[in-house]
């Protein structure tokens, strides 16, 4: 019996070792895909500033179309009653749209990435309010670092906007910052509702993902002007020759954006099935940091010393909170 258990354990270890190499390849692919997708999105927005609603719509449509094609049964055989999706659908639609549309309101990609890295702050605040959870002092210190970092980086961006633009442009930028703030806390609130749904009906992540996109699609009727204008802008973009066909450049970009986003999600889900959540958090944090650096250097986004200080606080606080950087444990003296 012991020999069988040992043999089974060794087989599992060997299999895990084989998967480990695959996981490393997937991790590298995840970093390349996700960073490329962020840069591609920034390129699209710079070429067509009002396209962010269309970018969000494309992501929604792709998720829905994929599910209907590959898992059509989910459309009729679902566990969670549809009325439970009302709040989640509203939050998911508004937070995703706010995140992307902030780029159309003079918010640059580095500021967007710094704000998205502040999800720990929002999640902690919402969890304390909704579930009355308490955390170790080290967690509060970590979140305080993230909060201070976001404030420092945002104030640095505000100073740059004030000195390089008029009051109207600065006002537009403030609208974008407000959108990011709403998206930050809206996503945390949505997480609470999802957690309650999972506790009641079981962890049906694929089902929630599908219906939150499907039920949100009709809401894009409110963005029909932007969607129509984006199609016109994309059609008039510089054509590129692909296999002898002249295709507008921005249509190539949005197609690549959707494809990379889909691949990125699949890679993250694969890593979650093979690695601990801590390891996956490390990968996603590293991805944000690399994307930030690439955005600064490739697109010449202004980044001053206060920006670097704020960024360091945000990523260090995130790493401490997640356990990527372990804190020394206090030793208790015994007599």
mmCIF file of C-alpha atoms in Angstrom:
data_model
loop_
_atom_site.group_PDB
_atom_site.id
_atom_site.type_symbol
_atom_site.label_atom_id
_atom_site.label_comp_id
_atom_site.label_asym_id
_atom_site.label_seq_id
_atom_site.Cartn_x
_atom_site.Cartn_y
_atom_site.Cartn_z
ATOM 1 C CA UNK A 1 0.000 0.000 0.000
ATOM 2 C CA UNK A 2 2.817 2.345 0.940
ATOM 3 C CA UNK A 3 4.701 1.404 -2.208
ATOM 4 C CA UNK A 4 1.650 2.158 -4.330
ATOM 5 C CA UNK A 5 1.177 5.538 -2.681
ATOM 6 C CA UNK A 6 4.846 6.364 -3.144
ATOM 7 C CA UNK A 7 4.741 5.246 -6.756
ATOM 8 C CA UNK A 8 1.607 7.323 -7.361
ATOM 9 C CA UNK A 9 3.273 10.303 -5.728
ATOM 10 C CA UNK A 10 6.373 9.885 -7.903
ATOM 11 C CA UNK A 11 4.226 9.613 -11.029
ATOM 12 C CA UNK A 12 2.405 12.761 -10.028
ATOM 13 C CA UNK A 13 5.712 14.535 -9.402
ATOM 14 C CA UNK A 14 7.029 13.430 -12.772
ATOM 15 C CA UNK A 15 3.872 14.593 -14.474
ATOM 16 C CA UNK A 16 4.062 17.883 -12.620
ATOM 17 C CA UNK A 17 7.664 18.256 -13.714
ATOM 18 C CA UNK A 18 6.616 17.721 -17.332
ATOM 19 C CA UNK A 19 3.838 20.283 -16.948
ATOM 20 C CA UNK A 20 6.217 22.712 -15.265
ATOM 21 C CA UNK A 21 8.142 23.284 -18.474
ATOM 22 C CA UNK A 22 4.876 23.812 -20.363
ATOM 23 C CA UNK A 23 3.738 26.248 -17.684
ATOM 24 C CA UNK A 24 6.923 28.275 -18.048
ATOM 25 C CA UNK A 25 6.370 28.505 -21.803
ATOM 26 C CA UNK A 26 2.754 29.539 -21.200
ATOM 27 C CA UNK A 27 3.921 32.130 -18.672
ATOM 28 C CA UNK A 28 6.332 33.644 -21.216
ATOM 29 C CA UNK A 29 3.587 33.610 -23.840
ATOM 30 C CA UNK A 30 1.220 35.275 -21.360
ATOM 31 C CA UNK A 31 3.676 38.121 -20.771
ATOM 32 C CA UNK A 32 4.294 38.594 -24.511
ATOM 33 C CA UNK A 33 0.594 38.374 -25.447
ATOM 34 C CA UNK A 34 -0.739 40.632 -22.679
ATOM 35 C CA UNK A 35 1.980 43.274 -23.071
ATOM 36 C CA UNK A 36 1.519 43.280 -26.850
ATOM 37 C CA UNK A 37 -2.217 43.682 -26.394
ATOM 38 C CA UNK A 38 -1.809 46.712 -24.115
ATOM 39 C CA UNK A 39 0.556 48.373 -26.594
ATOM 40 C CA UNK A 40 -1.785 47.555 -29.470
ATOM 41 C CA UNK A 41 -4.711 49.111 -27.601
ATOM 42 C CA UNK A 42 -2.678 52.258 -26.981
ATOM 43 C CA UNK A 43 -1.791 52.432 -30.682
ATOM 44 C CA UNK A 44 -5.459 52.071 -31.696
ATOM 45 C CA UNK A 45 -6.589 54.788 -29.270
ATOM 46 C CA UNK A 46 -3.892 57.182 -30.478
ATOM 47 C CA UNK A 47 -5.031 56.657 -34.080
ATOM 48 C CA UNK A 48 -8.767 56.803 -33.280
ATOM 49 C CA UNK A 49 -9.340 58.456 -29.868
ATOM 50 C CA UNK A 50 -13.097 57.806 -29.816
ATOM 51 C CA UNK A 51 -12.855 54.079 -30.519
ATOM 52 C CA UNK A 52 -12.869 52.838 -26.913
ATOM 53 C CA UNK A 53 -16.573 51.941 -26.903
ATOM 54 C CA UNK A 54 -16.016 49.889 -30.068
ATOM 55 C CA UNK A 55 -13.012 48.144 -28.481
ATOM 56 C CA UNK A 56 -15.189 47.178 -25.499
ATOM 57 C CA UNK A 57 -18.013 46.047 -27.792
ATOM 58 C CA UNK A 58 -15.585 43.884 -29.799
ATOM 59 C CA UNK A 59 -14.459 42.087 -26.646
ATOM 60 C CA UNK A 60 -18.079 41.478 -25.596
ATOM 61 C CA UNK A 61 -19.102 40.217 -29.026
ATOM 62 C CA UNK A 62 -16.112 37.866 -29.259
ATOM 63 C CA UNK A 63 -16.800 36.208 -25.888
ATOM 64 C CA UNK A 64 -20.482 35.726 -26.746
ATOM 65 C CA UNK A 65 -19.791 34.414 -30.268
ATOM 66 C CA UNK A 66 -17.131 31.965 -29.043
ATOM 67 C CA UNK A 67 -19.426 30.540 -26.367
ATOM 68 C CA UNK A 68 -22.384 30.147 -28.741
ATOM 69 C CA UNK A 69 -20.187 28.375 -31.325
ATOM 70 C CA UNK A 70 -18.199 26.096 -28.991
ATOM 71 C CA UNK A 71 -20.608 25.722 -26.042
ATOM 72 C CA UNK A 72 -24.120 26.329 -27.421
ATOM 73 C CA UNK A 73 -25.718 24.308 -24.637
ATOM 74 C CA UNK A 74 -24.793 26.999 -22.103
ATOM 75 C CA UNK A 75 -27.359 29.292 -23.726
ATOM 76 C CA UNK A 76 -30.210 27.088 -22.477
ATOM 77 C CA UNK A 77 -28.724 24.924 -19.706
ATOM 78 C CA UNK A 78 -27.641 27.308 -16.978
ATOM 79 C CA UNK A 79 -27.685 27.043 -13.201
ATOM 80 C CA UNK A 80 -27.978 30.644 -12.023
ATOM 81 C CA UNK A 81 -31.395 32.285 -12.700
ATOM 82 C CA UNK A 82 -30.979 35.175 -15.127
ATOM 83 C CA UNK A 83 -32.459 37.806 -12.800
ATOM 84 C CA UNK A 84 -29.378 37.365 -10.592
ATOM 85 C CA UNK A 85 -27.240 38.846 -13.362
ATOM 86 C CA UNK A 86 -28.889 42.291 -13.418
ATOM 87 C CA UNK A 87 -26.494 44.037 -11.018
ATOM 88 C CA UNK A 88 -23.424 42.140 -12.249
ATOM 89 C CA UNK A 89 -24.233 42.963 -15.880
ATOM 90 C CA UNK A 90 -24.660 46.664 -15.112
ATOM 91 C CA UNK A 91 -21.425 46.815 -13.109
ATOM 92 C CA UNK A 92 -19.498 44.777 -15.672
ATOM 93 C CA UNK A 93 -20.658 46.935 -18.561
ATOM 94 C CA UNK A 94 -20.025 50.273 -16.833
ATOM 95 C CA UNK A 95 -16.642 49.334 -15.332
ATOM 96 C CA UNK A 96 -15.263 47.880 -18.575
ATOM 97 C CA UNK A 97 -16.512 50.831 -20.580
ATOM 98 C CA UNK A 98 -15.171 53.333 -18.036
ATOM 99 C CA UNK A 99 -11.751 51.673 -18.000
ATOM 100 C CA UNK A 100 -11.417 51.850 -21.777
ATOM 101 C CA UNK A 101 -13.145 55.195 -22.302
ATOM 102 C CA UNK A 102 -10.793 56.863 -19.815
ATOM 103 C CA UNK A 103 -8.171 56.648 -22.581
ATOM 104 C CA UNK A 104 -10.406 58.908 -24.686
ATOM 105 C CA UNK A 105 -10.389 61.499 -21.900
ATOM 106 C CA UNK A 106 -6.686 62.426 -22.004
ATOM 107 C CA UNK A 107 -5.656 59.672 -19.576
ATOM 108 C CA UNK A 108 -2.442 58.021 -20.745
ATOM 109 C CA UNK A 109 -1.748 54.293 -20.583
ATOM 110 C CA UNK A 110 0.779 54.462 -17.682
ATOM 111 C CA UNK A 111 -1.814 56.206 -15.479
ATOM 112 C CA UNK A 112 -4.406 53.596 -16.484
ATOM 113 C CA UNK A 113 -2.036 50.752 -15.569
ATOM 114 C CA UNK A 114 -1.178 52.329 -12.199
ATOM 115 C CA UNK A 115 -4.864 52.685 -11.367
ATOM 116 C CA UNK A 116 -5.601 49.092 -12.359
ATOM 117 C CA UNK A 117 -2.825 47.966 -10.051
ATOM 118 C CA UNK A 118 -4.737 49.582 -7.185
ATOM 119 C CA UNK A 119 -7.428 46.901 -7.156
ATOM 120 C CA UNK A 120 -6.124 45.670 -3.790
ATOM 121 C CA UNK A 121 -7.233 48.930 -2.183
ATOM 122 C CA UNK A 122 -10.751 48.721 -3.605
ATOM 123 C CA UNK A 123 -11.125 45.018 -2.809
ATOM 124 C CA UNK A 124 -10.057 45.529 0.800
ATOM 125 C CA UNK A 125 -12.390 48.484 1.372
ATOM 126 C CA UNK A 126 -15.368 46.696 -0.188
ATOM 127 C CA UNK A 127 -14.629 43.437 1.687
ATOM 128 C CA UNK A 128 -14.440 45.261 5.017
ATOM 129 C CA UNK A 129 -17.790 46.956 4.341
ATOM 130 C CA UNK A 130 -19.620 43.978 2.791
ATOM 131 C CA UNK A 131 -18.201 41.057 4.809
ATOM 132 C CA UNK A 132 -16.768 42.853 7.866
ATOM 133 C CA UNK A 133 -13.456 41.165 7.205
ATOM 134 C CA UNK A 134 -10.325 42.033 9.112
ATOM 135 C CA UNK A 135 -6.737 41.795 7.896
ATOM 136 C CA UNK A 136 -3.275 41.599 9.466
ATOM 137 C CA UNK A 137 -1.484 44.898 10.027
ATOM 138 C CA UNK A 138 0.937 44.039 7.207
ATOM 139 C CA UNK A 139 -1.979 43.978 4.729
ATOM 140 C CA UNK A 140 -3.118 47.440 5.803
ATOM 141 C CA UNK A 141 0.447 48.734 5.426
ATOM 142 C CA UNK A 142 0.642 47.210 1.934
ATOM 143 C CA UNK A 143 -2.645 48.777 0.859
ATOM 144 C CA UNK A 144 -1.567 52.115 2.351
ATOM 145 C CA UNK A 145 1.558 51.972 0.145
ATOM 146 C CA UNK A 146 -0.618 51.270 -2.907
ATOM 147 C CA UNK A 147 -2.962 54.132 -2.016
ATOM 148 C CA UNK A 148 -0.142 56.640 -1.492
ATOM 149 C CA UNK A 149 1.491 55.470 -4.721
ATOM 150 C CA UNK A 150 -1.674 56.029 -6.761
ATOM 151 C CA UNK A 151 -2.169 59.478 -5.212
ATOM 152 C CA UNK A 152 1.459 60.508 -5.857
ATOM 153 C CA UNK A 153 1.377 59.298 -9.484
ATOM 154 C CA UNK A 154 -2.022 60.921 -10.119
ATOM 155 C CA UNK A 155 -0.928 64.266 -8.654
ATOM 156 C CA UNK A 156 2.214 64.116 -10.798
ATOM 157 C CA UNK A 157 0.070 63.579 -13.894
ATOM 158 C CA UNK A 158 -2.237 66.404 -12.798
ATOM 159 C CA UNK A 159 0.726 68.797 -12.571
ATOM 160 C CA UNK A 160 1.831 67.805 -16.071
ATOM 161 C CA UNK A 161 -1.672 68.334 -17.458
ATOM 162 C CA UNK A 162 -1.997 71.736 -15.805
ATOM 163 C CA UNK A 163 1.344 72.933 -17.144
ATOM 164 C CA UNK A 164 0.974 71.549 -20.678
ATOM 165 C CA UNK A 165 -2.722 72.181 -21.452
ATOM 166 C CA UNK A 166 -5.597 74.575 -20.902
ATOM 167 C CA UNK A 167 -8.336 74.333 -18.276
ATOM 168 C CA UNK A 168 -10.736 72.583 -20.660
ATOM 169 C CA UNK A 169 -8.245 69.766 -21.356
ATOM 170 C CA UNK A 170 -7.492 69.425 -17.648
ATOM 171 C CA UNK A 171 -11.231 69.158 -16.986
ATOM 172 C CA UNK A 172 -11.487 66.366 -19.561
ATOM 173 C CA UNK A 173 -8.586 64.576 -17.857
ATOM 174 C CA UNK A 174 -10.354 64.849 -14.491
ATOM 175 C CA UNK A 175 -13.393 63.144 -16.037
ATOM 176 C CA UNK A 176 -11.100 60.304 -17.139
ATOM 177 C CA UNK A 177 -9.629 59.978 -13.636
ATOM 178 C CA UNK A 178 -13.146 59.873 -12.201
ATOM 179 C CA UNK A 179 -13.981 57.058 -14.642
ATOM 180 C CA UNK A 180 -10.937 55.070 -13.507
ATOM 181 C CA UNK A 181 -11.837 55.577 -9.849
ATOM 182 C CA UNK A 182 -15.385 54.347 -10.480
ATOM 183 C CA UNK A 183 -14.084 51.348 -12.475
ATOM 184 C CA UNK A 184 -11.678 50.480 -9.634
ATOM 185 C CA UNK A 185 -14.359 50.331 -6.943
ATOM 186 C CA UNK A 186 -17.109 49.122 -9.296
ATOM 187 C CA UNK A 187 -15.030 46.040 -10.127
ATOM 188 C CA UNK A 188 -14.546 45.340 -6.415
ATOM 189 C CA UNK A 189 -18.300 45.604 -5.761
ATOM 190 C CA UNK A 190 -18.944 43.305 -8.727
ATOM 191 C CA UNK A 191 -16.529 40.804 -7.168
ATOM 192 C CA UNK A 192 -18.649 40.791 -3.993
ATOM 193 C CA UNK A 193 -21.813 39.983 -5.969
ATOM 194 C CA UNK A 194 -19.987 37.235 -7.859
ATOM 195 C CA UNK A 195 -18.710 35.772 -4.604
ATOM 196 C CA UNK A 196 -22.254 35.655 -3.223
ATOM 197 C CA UNK A 197 -23.521 33.992 -6.410
ATOM 198 C CA UNK A 198 -20.770 31.366 -6.259
ATOM 199 C CA UNK A 199 -21.543 30.688 -2.597
ATOM 200 C CA UNK A 200 -25.228 30.144 -3.408
ATOM 201 C CA UNK A 201 -25.096 28.322 -6.771
ATOM 202 C CA UNK A 202 -21.543 26.955 -6.945
ATOM 203 C CA UNK A 203 -18.547 28.250 -8.873
ATOM 204 C CA UNK A 204 -19.978 28.718 -12.368
ATOM 205 C CA UNK A 205 -17.315 31.084 -13.736
ATOM 206 C CA UNK A 206 -17.892 30.219 -17.414
ATOM 207 C CA UNK A 207 -21.620 30.786 -17.030
ATOM 208 C CA UNK A 208 -21.152 34.147 -15.299
ATOM 209 C CA UNK A 209 -18.601 35.224 -17.910
ATOM 210 C CA UNK A 210 -20.958 34.353 -20.777
ATOM 211 C CA UNK A 211 -24.171 35.887 -19.446
ATOM 212 C CA UNK A 212 -22.527 39.048 -18.116
ATOM 213 C CA UNK A 213 -21.339 39.645 -21.696
ATOM 214 C CA UNK A 214 -24.505 38.460 -23.480
ATOM 215 C CA UNK A 215 -26.899 40.501 -21.334
ATOM 216 C CA UNK A 216 -24.616 43.522 -21.594
ATOM 217 C CA UNK A 217 -24.548 43.604 -25.400
ATOM 218 C CA UNK A 218 -27.875 45.496 -25.820
ATOM 219 C CA UNK A 219 -26.487 48.319 -23.643
ATOM 220 C CA UNK A 220 -24.139 49.300 -26.458
ATOM 221 C CA UNK A 221 -27.123 50.817 -28.236
ATOM 222 C CA UNK A 222 -26.400 53.870 -26.081
ATOM 223 C CA UNK A 223 -22.994 54.074 -27.783
ATOM 224 C CA UNK A 224 -24.282 53.706 -31.333
ATOM 225 C CA UNK A 225 -22.915 57.097 -32.445
ATOM 226 C CA UNK A 226 -19.399 56.249 -31.270
ATOM 227 C CA UNK A 227 -19.630 52.756 -32.761
ATOM 228 C CA UNK A 228 -20.738 54.115 -36.147
ATOM 229 C CA UNK A 229 -18.041 56.803 -36.168
ATOM 230 C CA UNK A 230 -15.373 54.277 -35.239
ATOM 231 C CA UNK A 231 -16.344 52.059 -38.170
ATOM 232 C CA UNK A 232 -15.963 55.066 -40.477
ATOM 233 C CA UNK A 233 -12.582 55.953 -38.933
ATOM 234 C CA UNK A 234 -11.354 52.379 -39.229
ATOM 235 C CA UNK A 235 -12.466 52.158 -42.870
ATOM 236 C CA UNK A 236 -10.504 55.328 -43.688
ATOM 237 C CA UNK A 237 -7.296 54.256 -41.948
ATOM 238 C CA UNK A 238 -4.130 53.611 -43.965
ATOM 239 C CA UNK A 239 -4.460 50.296 -45.853
ATOM 240 C CA UNK A 240 -1.891 47.533 -45.422
ATOM 241 C CA UNK A 241 -1.330 44.701 -47.863
ATOM 242 C CA UNK A 242 -2.011 41.227 -46.441
ATOM 243 C CA UNK A 243 -1.871 38.270 -48.845
ATOM 244 C CA UNK A 244 -2.504 40.625 -51.733
ATOM 245 C CA UNK A 245 -5.519 42.302 -50.108
ATOM 246 C CA UNK A 246 -5.508 45.917 -48.969
ATOM 247 C CA UNK A 247 -7.022 45.983 -45.481
ATOM 248 C CA UNK A 248 -7.396 49.159 -43.390
ATOM 249 C CA UNK A 249 -4.680 49.230 -40.729
ATOM 250 C CA UNK A 250 -7.011 49.807 -37.763
ATOM 251 C CA UNK A 251 -9.188 46.835 -38.688
ATOM 252 C CA UNK A 252 -6.034 44.700 -38.577
ATOM 253 C CA UNK A 253 -5.220 46.187 -35.177
ATOM 254 C CA UNK A 254 -8.641 45.571 -33.634
ATOM 255 C CA UNK A 255 -8.675 41.998 -34.977
ATOM 256 C CA UNK A 256 -5.262 41.358 -33.447
ATOM 257 C CA UNK A 257 -6.395 43.037 -30.215
ATOM 258 C CA UNK A 258 -9.397 40.727 -29.859
ATOM 259 C CA UNK A 259 -7.352 37.644 -30.774
ATOM 260 C CA UNK A 260 -4.588 38.483 -28.290
ATOM 261 C CA UNK A 261 -7.118 39.238 -25.554
ATOM 262 C CA UNK A 262 -8.767 35.843 -26.097
ATOM 263 C CA UNK A 263 -5.405 34.050 -26.041
ATOM 264 C CA UNK A 264 -4.344 35.987 -22.960
ATOM 265 C CA UNK A 265 -7.462 34.918 -21.042
ATOM 266 C CA UNK A 266 -6.881 31.285 -21.997
ATOM 267 C CA UNK A 267 -3.236 31.484 -20.886
ATOM 268 C CA UNK A 268 -4.204 32.990 -17.522
ATOM 269 C CA UNK A 269 -6.830 30.285 -16.955
ATOM 270 C CA UNK A 270 -4.252 27.626 -17.831
ATOM 271 C CA UNK A 271 -1.772 29.047 -15.325
ATOM 272 C CA UNK A 272 -4.503 29.195 -12.659
ATOM 273 C CA UNK A 273 -5.113 25.478 -13.177
ATOM 274 C CA UNK A 274 -1.408 24.623 -12.879
ATOM 275 C CA UNK A 275 0.058 27.205 -10.477
ATOM 276 C CA UNK A 276 -0.938 28.740 -7.187
ATOM 277 C CA UNK A 277 -2.887 32.000 -7.205
ATOM 278 C CA UNK A 278 0.222 33.663 -5.743
ATOM 279 C CA UNK A 279 2.345 32.648 -8.732
ATOM 280 C CA UNK A 280 -0.303 33.840 -11.180
ATOM 281 C CA UNK A 281 -0.571 37.146 -9.284
ATOM 282 C CA UNK A 282 3.179 37.539 -9.702
ATOM 283 C CA UNK A 283 2.837 37.008 -13.461
ATOM 284 C CA UNK A 284 0.005 39.534 -13.818
ATOM 285 C CA UNK A 285 1.862 42.094 -11.687
ATOM 286 C CA UNK A 286 5.000 41.616 -13.777
ATOM 287 C CA UNK A 287 2.904 41.981 -16.926
ATOM 288 C CA UNK A 288 1.553 45.340 -15.775
ATOM 289 C CA UNK A 289 5.021 46.577 -14.889
ATOM 290 C CA UNK A 290 6.522 45.540 -18.241
ATOM 291 C CA UNK A 291 3.564 47.088 -20.085
ATOM 292 C CA UNK A 292 4.111 50.297 -18.124
ATOM 293 C CA UNK A 293 7.788 50.480 -19.095
ATOM 294 C CA UNK A 294 7.089 49.684 -22.752
ATOM 295 C CA UNK A 295 4.344 52.307 -22.906
ATOM 296 C CA UNK A 296 6.671 54.949 -21.456
ATOM 297 C CA UNK A 297 9.551 54.258 -23.804
ATOM 298 C CA UNK A 298 7.747 53.285 -27.036
ATOM 299 C CA UNK A 299 5.039 55.955 -26.944
ATOM 300 C CA UNK A 300 7.140 58.654 -25.224
ATOM 301 C CA UNK A 301 4.625 59.090 -22.423
ATOM 302 C CA UNK A 302 5.881 61.663 -19.895
ATOM 303 C CA UNK A 303 7.010 60.014 -16.667
ATOM 304 C CA UNK A 304 8.686 62.117 -13.992
ATOM 305 C CA UNK A 305 10.428 61.212 -10.740
ATOM 306 C CA UNK A 306 7.162 61.448 -8.721
ATOM 307 C CA UNK A 307 5.616 59.018 -11.222
ATOM 308 C CA UNK A 308 8.432 56.546 -10.573
ATOM 309 C CA UNK A 309 8.059 56.957 -6.804
ATOM 310 C CA UNK A 310 4.301 56.376 -7.032
ATOM 311 C CA UNK A 311 4.777 53.383 -9.330
ATOM 312 C CA UNK A 312 7.356 51.837 -6.980
ATOM 313 C CA UNK A 313 4.971 52.197 -4.036
ATOM 314 C CA UNK A 314 2.069 50.668 -5.981
ATOM 315 C CA UNK A 315 3.950 47.600 -7.222
ATOM 316 C CA UNK A 316 5.889 47.070 -3.988
ATOM 317 C CA UNK A 317 2.672 47.322 -1.955
ATOM 318 C CA UNK A 318 0.956 44.882 -4.329
ATOM 319 C CA UNK A 319 3.860 42.431 -4.060
ATOM 320 C CA UNK A 320 3.840 42.647 -0.248
ATOM 321 C CA UNK A 321 0.076 42.172 -0.046
ATOM 322 C CA UNK A 322 0.135 39.165 -2.377
ATOM 323 C CA UNK A 323 3.112 37.571 -0.634
ATOM 324 C CA UNK A 324 5.383 37.837 -3.663
ATOM 325 C CA UNK A 325 7.769 39.715 -1.359
ATOM 326 C CA UNK A 326 7.559 37.867 1.982
ATOM 327 C CA UNK A 327 7.543 39.927 5.155
ATOM 328 C CA UNK A 328 9.745 38.730 8.031
ATOM 329 C CA UNK A 329 7.692 36.970 10.652
ATOM 330 C CA UNK A 330 7.915 38.305 14.170
ATOM 331 C CA UNK A 331 9.476 35.834 16.581
ATOM 332 C CA UNK A 332 7.710 35.226 19.886
ATOM 333 C CA UNK A 333 10.047 34.781 22.801
ATOM 334 C CA UNK A 334 9.327 31.865 25.088
ATOM 335 C CA UNK A 335 10.641 31.441 28.590
#
